[in-house]
Amino acid sequence: MTDPLRQAACSVVATLTDAGFTAFFAGGCVRDRLMGNHVKDYDIATNATPQQVAAAFSKVRMVGAHFGVALVHYHGFDFEVATFREDGSYGDGRRPDSVCYSTPEKDAHRRDFTINGLFENPATGEVIDFIGGQQDLDARTLRAIGDAETRFAEDYLRMLRAVRFAARFDLKIEESTWVALQAHAPQITQISVERIFAEVRTILTHPNRVRGFDLLVESGLMQHILPEIIQLQGCDQPPEFHPEGDVYQHTRIMLDMIPADASEALVWAVLLHDIAKPATRTVDETGRIRFNGHDRVGAEMAEEILRRLKAPNHLIDAVRPMVARHMTFMNVTKMKRSTLRRFMDAPTFTDEIELHRVDCASSNGITENYEFVLAKRDEFANEPVVPPPLVTGRDLIERGHKPGPNLGKILNEIQTLQLDGQLTTRDDALAWLDANG
Ligand code: ATP
Ligand code: MG
């Protein structure tokens, strides 16, 4: 046993058992070990009260003493040590009204899914299973503990947790759990948007994101979280450019094509890049389907949607321009050098290349613009795409220009000539200024 985290966790349990208490590893860490996955943190369950836990260790914070949780800092790691408990009634579908200390068996039964309800005695390696969790793990099944209907009604967040765990571990969802999930899906809106977004982003940034996406849609949760995605279903497109099908299918295939470790911005940009197609769809006089302005309108919608979900600003600031610019890739081979360099200078450009690649790969299969941009990136690899300016506003003022918007216009003109390769040195630029300024 060389894992220092596990070693420390075992010592915390041993300290409690030496003091006469019962203590086990609980929940996710037991599940993860049995599945052969990396364990990132150990939760400990015990019959000691938070006060008794506090007395047994030197560094303890009472993070949730009223829920029976103490945070033990031990050998450089933090462990949540929770007293075995059962939850009181759930008045609002979000949080139990009260908790009371209880037995390991009752504590297992308050947990959400059988795979999350296991205990482990680290001293013996024995798994303590009151809820049939091991069997479900072996069968790769996600099953609510007890009556699924009741369990989702107690806490609607469990619906998103079900999707998250099923996608992350590629589990099938047991029938009555699935039926109950679908029945309660509309009630997800009673959960705070912050908690919804935290779950959704975890689902979508995971490598198995397409399964998560499908489960969100099939459960009915998507309709209440991102109804705009459901609107993409049946939004047909010209078959010669989109042999893969409607906008929904196109988006889903792209989600499947991005790398497993895609950035969160790329994931959202893929999801939202064509979000305005239903709203902008027209048929022209030749009978061709068009989506004029779907990039511009889509960028606005993407921002609106992400704001509604209370996404962080840095994410919105990345996704919005990615959506706005996704059609610009069609013109890269025809761009002036200066226009291309400015286009490529965006902080999101690496993700945008990938967005463009999968946009084509999932539909028309055109690779020309993608390859062109990659070649240009190599060409510009040893210099800044947009190099520092040759002259500044001060140079212009020294030459008698008045401060104001006109200065910016001239500087921009000089930068364009610089990016196009017509001005290369400061002296060139000053000479141009004397002749034209
Ligand atoms: P992860 O690896 O995602 O952290 P986890 O199983 O540790 O997975 P947590 O959210 O950290 O999940 O919760 C720890 C344990 O607490 C779960 O394994 C489960 O037993 C219980 N739990 C957490 N949230 C709920 C909930 N909403 N309803 C019932 N039990 C829950
Ligand atoms: Mg956890």
GROMACS .gro file of C-alpha atoms in nm, residues 141-382:
model
  242
  141THR     CA    1  -2.636  -0.085  -1.295
  142LEU     CA    2  -2.738   0.245  -1.143
  143ARG     CA    3  -3.030   0.190  -0.906
  144ALA     CA    4  -3.189   0.421  -0.651
  145ILE     CA    5  -3.180   0.293  -0.295
  146GLY     CA    6  -3.535   0.212  -0.188
  147ASP     CA    7  -3.831   0.347  -0.381
  148ALA     CA    8  -3.693   0.551  -0.672
  149GLU     CA    9  -4.002   0.767  -0.695
  150THR     CA   10  -3.969   0.871  -0.329
  151ARG     CA   11  -3.595   0.922  -0.349
  152PHE     CA   12  -3.613   1.162  -0.645
  153ALA     CA   13  -3.907   1.345  -0.486
  154GLU     CA   14  -3.697   1.397  -0.169
  155ASP     CA   15  -3.414   1.558  -0.360
  156TYR     CA   16  -3.449   1.651  -0.726
  157LEU     CA   17  -3.076   1.700  -0.765
  158ARG     CA   18  -3.045   1.320  -0.752
  159MET     CA   19  -3.184   1.314  -1.106
  160LEU     CA   20  -2.879   1.494  -1.238
  161ARG     CA   21  -2.654   1.287  -1.016
  162ALA     CA   22  -2.809   0.975  -1.172
  163VAL     CA   23  -2.720   1.098  -1.519
  164ARG     CA   24  -2.373   1.201  -1.406
  165PHE     CA   25  -2.289   0.863  -1.248
  166ALA     CA   26  -2.448   0.659  -1.529
  167ALA     CA   27  -2.249   0.850  -1.790
  168ARG     CA   28  -1.923   0.862  -1.595
  169PHE     CA   29  -1.917   0.487  -1.529
  170ASP     CA   30  -2.118   0.388  -1.834
  171LEU     CA   31  -2.388   0.218  -1.627
  172LYS     CA   32  -2.735   0.124  -1.738
  173ILE     CA   33  -3.008   0.283  -1.535
  174GLU     CA   34  -3.238   0.029  -1.372
  175GLU     CA   35  -3.593   0.042  -1.507
  176SER     CA   36  -3.790   0.177  -1.209
  177THR     CA   37  -3.515   0.430  -1.138
  178TRP     CA   38  -3.536   0.545  -1.500
  179VAL     CA   39  -3.915   0.565  -1.501
  180ALA     CA   40  -3.911   0.772  -1.181
  181LEU     CA   41  -3.641   0.998  -1.322
  182GLN     CA   42  -3.846   1.069  -1.632
  183ALA     CA   43  -4.155   1.131  -1.422
  184HIS     CA   44  -3.984   1.390  -1.203
  185ALA     CA   45  -3.768   1.556  -1.473
  186PRO     CA   46  -3.983   1.874  -1.494
  187GLN     CA   47  -3.920   1.936  -1.125
  188ILE     CA   48  -3.550   1.988  -1.182
  189THR     CA   49  -3.630   2.359  -1.213
  190GLN     CA   50  -3.696   2.364  -0.838
  191ILE     CA   51  -3.323   2.316  -0.780
  192SER     CA   52  -3.103   2.627  -0.781
  193VAL     CA   53  -2.950   2.703  -1.116
  194GLU     CA   54  -2.601   2.706  -0.962
  195ARG     CA   55  -2.637   2.344  -0.855
  196ILE     CA   56  -2.787   2.246  -1.191
  197PHE     CA   57  -2.502   2.410  -1.378
  198ALA     CA   58  -2.241   2.245  -1.156
  199GLU     CA   59  -2.383   1.901  -1.245
  200VAL     CA   60  -2.436   1.975  -1.615
  201ARG     CA   61  -2.083   2.105  -1.667
  202THR     CA   62  -1.943   1.796  -1.492
  203ILE     CA   63  -2.149   1.572  -1.721
  204LEU     CA   64  -2.050   1.755  -2.039
  205THR     CA   65  -1.680   1.790  -1.970
  206HIS     CA   66  -1.642   1.418  -1.902
  207PRO     CA   67  -1.501   1.208  -2.189
  208ASN     CA   68  -1.827   1.007  -2.197
  209ARG     CA   69  -2.019   1.330  -2.257
  210VAL     CA   70  -2.233   1.197  -2.542
  211ARG     CA   71  -2.389   0.936  -2.318
  212GLY     CA   72  -2.454   1.209  -2.061
  213PHE     CA   73  -2.604   1.429  -2.333
  214ASP     CA   74  -2.831   1.145  -2.450
  215LEU     CA   75  -2.944   1.068  -2.096
  216LEU     CA   76  -3.020   1.436  -2.032
  217VAL     CA   77  -3.233   1.443  -2.346
  218GLU     CA   78  -3.404   1.104  -2.302
  219SER     CA   79  -3.482   1.163  -1.935
  220GLY     CA   80  -3.656   1.491  -2.020
  221LEU     CA   81  -3.413   1.693  -1.807
  222MET     CA   82  -3.266   1.874  -2.109
  223GLN     CA   83  -3.607   2.015  -2.199
  224HIS     CA   84  -3.613   2.195  -1.865
  225ILE     CA   85  -3.247   2.295  -1.848
  226LEU     CA   86  -3.156   2.372  -2.211
  227PRO     CA   87  -3.482   2.367  -2.410
  228GLU     CA   88  -3.297   2.534  -2.699
  229ILE     CA   89  -3.112   2.205  -2.758
  230ILE     CA   90  -3.441   2.019  -2.800
  231GLN     CA   91  -3.548   2.283  -3.053
  232LEU     CA   92  -3.264   2.164  -3.276
  233GLN     CA   93  -3.447   1.835  -3.326
  234GLY     CA   94  -3.623   1.834  -3.661
  235CYS     CA   95  -3.451   2.152  -3.778
  236ASP     CA   96  -3.359   2.019  -4.122
  237GLN     CA   97  -3.072   2.150  -4.333
  238PRO     CA   98  -2.961   2.123  -4.696
  239PRO     CA   99  -2.872   1.753  -4.739
  240GLU     CA  100  -2.587   1.833  -4.979
  241PHE     CA  101  -2.401   2.014  -4.697
  242HIS     CA  102  -2.543   1.812  -4.411
  243PRO     CA  103  -2.586   1.450  -4.511
  244GLU     CA  104  -2.573   1.359  -4.139
  245GLY     CA  105  -2.920   1.497  -4.071
  246ASP     CA  106  -3.083   1.777  -3.871
  247VAL     CA  107  -2.909   2.035  -3.654
  248TYR     CA  108  -2.955   1.820  -3.346
  249GLN     CA  109  -2.784   1.519  -3.502
  250HIS     CA  110  -2.507   1.742  -3.638
  251THR     CA  111  -2.443   1.891  -3.293
  252ARG     CA  112  -2.448   1.551  -3.124
  253ILE     CA  113  -2.198   1.402  -3.371
  254MET     CA  114  -1.966   1.698  -3.313
  255LEU     CA  115  -1.986   1.642  -2.939
  256ASP     CA  116  -1.869   1.288  -3.009
  257MET     CA  117  -1.581   1.401  -3.229
  258ILE     CA  118  -1.406   1.649  -3.001
  259PRO     CA  119  -1.113   1.513  -2.800
  260ALA     CA  120  -1.186   1.342  -2.469
  261ASP     CA  121  -1.006   1.620  -2.283
  262ALA     CA  122  -1.172   1.906  -2.474
  263SER     CA  123  -1.184   2.236  -2.287
  264GLU     CA  124  -1.513   2.339  -2.134
  265ALA     CA  125  -1.532   2.635  -2.373
  266LEU     CA  126  -1.505   2.401  -2.671
  267VAL     CA  127  -1.778   2.175  -2.534
  268TRP     CA  128  -2.021   2.466  -2.490
  269ALA     CA  129  -1.924   2.618  -2.824
  270VAL     CA  130  -2.002   2.288  -2.995
  271LEU     CA  131  -2.337   2.263  -2.815
  272LEU     CA  132  -2.435   2.620  -2.896
  273HIS     CA  133  -2.267   2.696  -3.230
  274ASP     CA  134  -2.585   2.638  -3.435
  275ILE     CA  135  -2.830   2.719  -3.158
  276ALA     CA  136  -2.988   2.999  -3.367
  277LYS     CA  137  -3.055   2.784  -3.671
  278PRO     CA  138  -3.420   2.716  -3.582
  279ALA     CA  139  -3.477   3.090  -3.525
  280THR     CA  140  -3.305   3.204  -3.846
  281ARG     CA  141  -3.419   2.931  -4.085
  282THR     CA  142  -3.563   3.053  -4.417
  283VAL     CA  143  -3.614   2.899  -4.761
  284ASP     CA  144  -3.497   3.116  -5.052
  285GLU     CA  145  -3.664   3.151  -5.396
  286THR     CA  146  -3.464   2.857  -5.533
  287GLY     CA  147  -3.598   2.638  -5.253
  288ARG     CA  148  -3.270   2.624  -5.065
  289ILE     CA  149  -3.274   2.628  -4.685
  290ARG     CA  150  -3.074   2.916  -4.540
  291PHE     CA  151  -2.974   3.021  -4.189
  292ASN     CA  152  -2.857   3.376  -4.253
  293GLY     CA  153  -2.706   3.539  -3.946
  294HIS     CA  154  -2.727   3.225  -3.734
  295ASP     CA  155  -2.371   3.287  -3.619
  296ARG     CA  156  -2.443   3.642  -3.496
  297VAL     CA  157  -2.782   3.558  -3.344
  298GLY     CA  158  -2.634   3.235  -3.207
  299ALA     CA  159  -2.361   3.426  -3.023
  300GLU     CA  160  -2.628   3.638  -2.853
  301MET     CA  161  -2.831   3.332  -2.765
  302ALA     CA  162  -2.524   3.150  -2.635
  303GLU     CA  163  -2.449   3.439  -2.404
  304GLU     CA  164  -2.811   3.456  -2.288
  305ILE     CA  165  -2.825   3.083  -2.219
  306LEU     CA  166  -2.496   3.076  -2.030
  307ARG     CA  167  -2.598   3.381  -1.825
  308ARG     CA  168  -2.925   3.212  -1.741
  309LEU     CA  169  -2.725   2.911  -1.618
  310LYS     CA  170  -2.501   3.148  -1.417
  311ALA     CA  171  -2.192   3.026  -1.601
  312PRO     CA  172  -1.871   3.207  -1.507
  313ASN     CA  173  -1.782   3.514  -1.714
  314HIS     CA  174  -1.461   3.363  -1.848
  315LEU     CA  175  -1.664   3.085  -2.007
  316ILE     CA  176  -1.918   3.324  -2.160
  317ASP     CA  177  -1.634   3.547  -2.285
  318ALA     CA  178  -1.482   3.248  -2.465
  319VAL     CA  179  -1.795   3.081  -2.601
  320ARG     CA  180  -1.967   3.390  -2.738
  321PRO     CA  181  -1.693   3.485  -2.990
  322MET     CA  182  -1.639   3.120  -3.082
  323VAL     CA  183  -2.003   3.095  -3.187
  324ALA     CA  184  -1.995   3.438  -3.354
  325ARG     CA  185  -1.686   3.350  -3.561
  326HIS     CA  186  -1.752   2.987  -3.652
  327MET     CA  187  -1.865   3.067  -4.007
  328THR     CA  188  -1.565   3.294  -4.070
  329PHE     CA  189  -1.351   2.984  -4.128
  330MET     CA  190  -1.523   2.946  -4.466
  331ASN     CA  191  -1.336   3.259  -4.585
  332VAL     CA  192  -0.986   3.209  -4.450
  333THR     CA  193  -0.822   3.123  -4.784
  334LYS     CA  194  -0.957   3.443  -4.939
  335MET     CA  195  -0.863   3.676  -4.655
  336LYS     CA  196  -0.608   3.952  -4.677
  337ARG     CA  197  -0.302   3.870  -4.471
  338SER     CA  198  -0.388   4.139  -4.216
  339THR     CA  199  -0.747   4.017  -4.177
  340LEU     CA  200  -0.629   3.659  -4.133
  341ARG     CA  201  -0.369   3.754  -3.875
  342ARG     CA  202  -0.623   3.950  -3.674
  343PHE     CA  203  -0.868   3.659  -3.699
  344MET     CA  204  -0.602   3.417  -3.576
  345ASP     CA  205  -0.498   3.640  -3.287
  346ALA     CA  206  -0.801   3.546  -3.072
  347PRO     CA  207  -0.723   3.377  -2.737
  348THR     CA  208  -0.979   3.107  -2.823
  349PHE     CA  209  -0.828   3.032  -3.162
  350THR     CA  210  -0.693   2.684  -3.080
  351ASP     CA  211  -1.039   2.576  -2.965
  352GLU     CA  212  -1.195   2.744  -3.268
  353ILE     CA  213  -0.979   2.540  -3.505
  354GLU     CA  214  -1.111   2.228  -3.337
  355LEU     CA  215  -1.470   2.356  -3.351
  356HIS     CA  216  -1.426   2.415  -3.723
  357ARG     CA  217  -1.265   2.076  -3.778
  358VAL     CA  218  -1.555   1.886  -3.621
  359ASP     CA  219  -1.813   2.116  -3.780
  360CYS     CA  220  -1.686   1.996  -4.121
  361ALA     CA  221  -1.594   1.642  -4.025
  362SER     CA  222  -1.948   1.579  -3.900
  363SER     CA  223  -2.108   1.716  -4.217
  364ASN     CA  224  -1.956   1.807  -4.555
  365GLY     CA  225  -1.612   1.659  -4.490
  366ILE     CA  226  -1.432   1.964  -4.631
  367THR     CA  227  -1.082   1.995  -4.485
  368GLU     CA  228  -0.936   2.271  -4.702
  369ASN     CA  229  -0.989   2.562  -4.461
  370TYR     CA  230  -0.877   2.356  -4.164
  371GLU     CA  231  -0.553   2.257  -4.333
  372PHE     CA  232  -0.497   2.611  -4.455
  373VAL     CA  233  -0.527   2.750  -4.103
  374LEU     CA  234  -0.294   2.483  -3.960
  375ALA     CA  235  -0.034   2.567  -4.226
  376LYS     CA  236  -0.064   2.938  -4.147
  377ARG     CA  237  -0.022   2.865  -3.782
  378ASP     CA  238   0.303   2.686  -3.856
  379GLU     CA  239   0.411   2.971  -4.079
  380PHE     CA  240   0.350   3.223  -3.798
  381ALA     CA  241   0.485   2.991  -3.529
  382ASN     CA  242   0.803   3.183  -3.459
   0.00000   0.00000   0.00000
